Steps between C-alpha positions, in 0.01 A plus 500: 500500500396732784866564587577580136207739483608671823854538371366652179288751694793599723726539199244717324462711814876551524513606136213739559663650809829523314334725244418759767660830403579692817494879512827690482341768720544280809746258655443290810693315768413218739652504849668211672238277665429546872286323759128567463304679774132403525246763601371840401746716305557871444779678313668842530787650300763766567836589344480213248438242772188306600373419847237230541300459820340158540282370780409139570465270799540795736841605360597809303777443246684797349700438181728749320580460130759690298780494245493437126288185531299617804635214713392453862761684707344502847232312693370577849228319695301672777381301802152357492223759507125443501170645618462760225340548159714633215343814352758639257864559408571855380789708370461875533771755421782251541372348825365146530222389732306193609143562623307247707185495711431343840155436645486556877218263594490600866480872429299447175728733307653477153858625477735579213878483550797586280860372502768672295724273291877546479569431130879486537498301823230252390300539820234697682592824674378475857160374614159574354349844546125529546346746258127448537269370774131457425228398742319202354541322169574672171357365177784585265569782257214610277720444196656156476764627260587404146466129428804520281706678763596809308488855635593649836235317705534171684352309786135415489495297825402687813695808395570661164813696404548770236810712434510846346655507154797706626568219751486733802163421661297187569139458603388193692126453510249252632122474517348500846233245576168654384267645760200366312459203268242697303677642191218752459598657831867422565775739398843339499759632742851471357801524726768704322858537624756693294873453569824638361768264367650460848162384634430818696128571503396811307131479584229247571127486543183297471335632184127445460402463137257764368258245348341176617644166392200458271583819312881485499745262338862588581730404211847614603693752703831682503713744698714793389827645629312743727312221673167570329307179435270435205212256459366411156135395527191409304201687643162352412208731434262297722494208743430240231875477432446425132752624244238611250148643492193361323594721206847341483687805632772485769347500847820608670775758483872497577621718784843587635497557876798683649574486873759746628713452816250711698230253381330755276313312226446635147311340211593528132274339237660322205277565202446178305184601313315200359797262528514189720838478672684180587818420698567863596808570710767752595827511306812711530529803273823613335566772757359313798142614448212256540352350185155339499467242224311187402285343232157608383200360316236680298198303621353324800558159340852489636825448316783735413503758222821681588730674749442825683729713712517831682724660759468703815614860457489673836155419636351460154470208258612573144262409216464126457646373172363187331684267261280245325637159400445452123322186381806408292706487821241284675518253208878463514636150573169321463423213264340579163179342624498709819562815293207415272275458805615838630426666168145356499452610861636845421229545237226467764660619823811669637805279550667519838795359691438324832676437832763767445713642784707815462851412614745783436565847361858589402646838399744587224760773484289687242201516736314221324355205688425135439212317667479123545209283607465124528213255463460302822213288631428197717269207418362284783378143462299313765512123528177378670647156565803620694330827607813691407548813290802544276617827350678561171687829458547663160752773418459583134552776244659835576353814345729799463471859383745783436386857567690819416578780746207691344260217577470368143488126437816380323424130478302218657552126465459160655787283623402129494542289811305202639602374845295253705560373855343344803598776745517878490789648304788259563714528186223677309441866423784713364789717613560846353844657469559834326821626340498843337223498239455122506269287714555127548200283592649172627319177594510120487350354183443182302782451248241441226406869522845634408399553135127572541302612191251785533207264437577254780413502868809408708529148634467471877803521724432283805637648819756277668578305183806700394513733205685768306570829678406721212309819425465809285735788434281808445603834351318748723457763225391286206372181663726296274537159660757221492458157662804413709608196706743484791530135607325166540425414865556133414861574405641815659878462479445124528263527801126428495317770697187440707264731691569798273276766656453847351410626848854419613671713235705768671642807326872534577561818301364670187651232275502190720240280667514160667268212587559211738409153371510145631730251323406182692736314729383739776694784337411844363677724249475871428449583131609852407403672174712793379397748234798563268 
């Protein structure tokens, strides 16, 4: 009986999968299988080819992929190397680099080295070059970078790396060990080193922050093509470090700190009025200017009421523009019961969104922009019997908005998604690709969500359990949306894919991207998606 029931379930699943209508906007290929390489992985692309750099058991493995199916065409192993800590892999202006740190115990110095990577030759170019030497320990960059991995920043170990949006300059920064453990007294000293794309130093210095740790909360930083660096900070009005006063007003302000190559420091306030900001960061503007954007709330109680954005014009910040999320948008893709509860709550208090992170801003040919944010949070659970803590990671709904070149709101809507996993990101989150006036938000989903009514919350997609690579096709001007599907990871050209990881997606060109997956049998394949 059990066998009959299992056969029935499998048959029903095959029928269900067979009903999947794939998008005509995309096609995909699966490469010939090749021997798996265990270890850390990083991917570069150039001239429609991919180079992966993998490190495990003291060996670097370089793999080149190319051709119509992105097959493995070259593999090179580098002799065993150890005694270092990987800091970052970076591409800047067509050059490829591996950064690593070495602690000199005898001399008590922290050192940062760089090795250039030969993309065509699948190897390192020469030996490592020391860029930075610091007496004593460093405590890491003051900004650990985006959890999701988007933007021009990376690192978050001992050193932190940020590229200018024109891809010509890079700043490497680190926080020196504090002189005092008293936050009321100590002012952070940040080591800043700016390089060109050939890793020639433009300028460097130890920059003492203008406020004490108690008063200053550094949010993000950036660098421009002239080598000027920028720090985005929350500055508290007193040493209590509370975000609001007894009257419920903001007890902090936003400030943009600019540090020029001669180490001159200027301060520019960002006027937020009575708003409470959340997840504020730098983003690239259409013409390379810096954009400051994030979410905001209208009260001290927390929660999100909408987006805000502004941009740096010269040494000034343009007026901040706010875009409130309508209640009708907040209620999208919730059960009837949940919507009724929201309506009752809305009658007595303001409705808000929670745990939102601003992910991306994209620009259209007409000067309009689209903004996307994602709901992400982590729940911890402690087991007193085993004395262990487990973490559950949630990557849920996307909120999007279209804004005209004049700053007027065109549309705003919610895109349903409900991903759950036992480790950070994995195959969760989403991948954005833009073509002309269309944005594609692509992610792994539960097949039961393919035809999701407006009054239903999406069923959970469990990370690592396989799923449909699907998403939304969004008209940037009107917000008109179409649900699309690309393939089922349990049957991609007859191959079941494992370890699908959105962090491994590599852009090959404006219409092509690839992701490496495991297929069991100690073999990997490269899946390549082409926009038709």
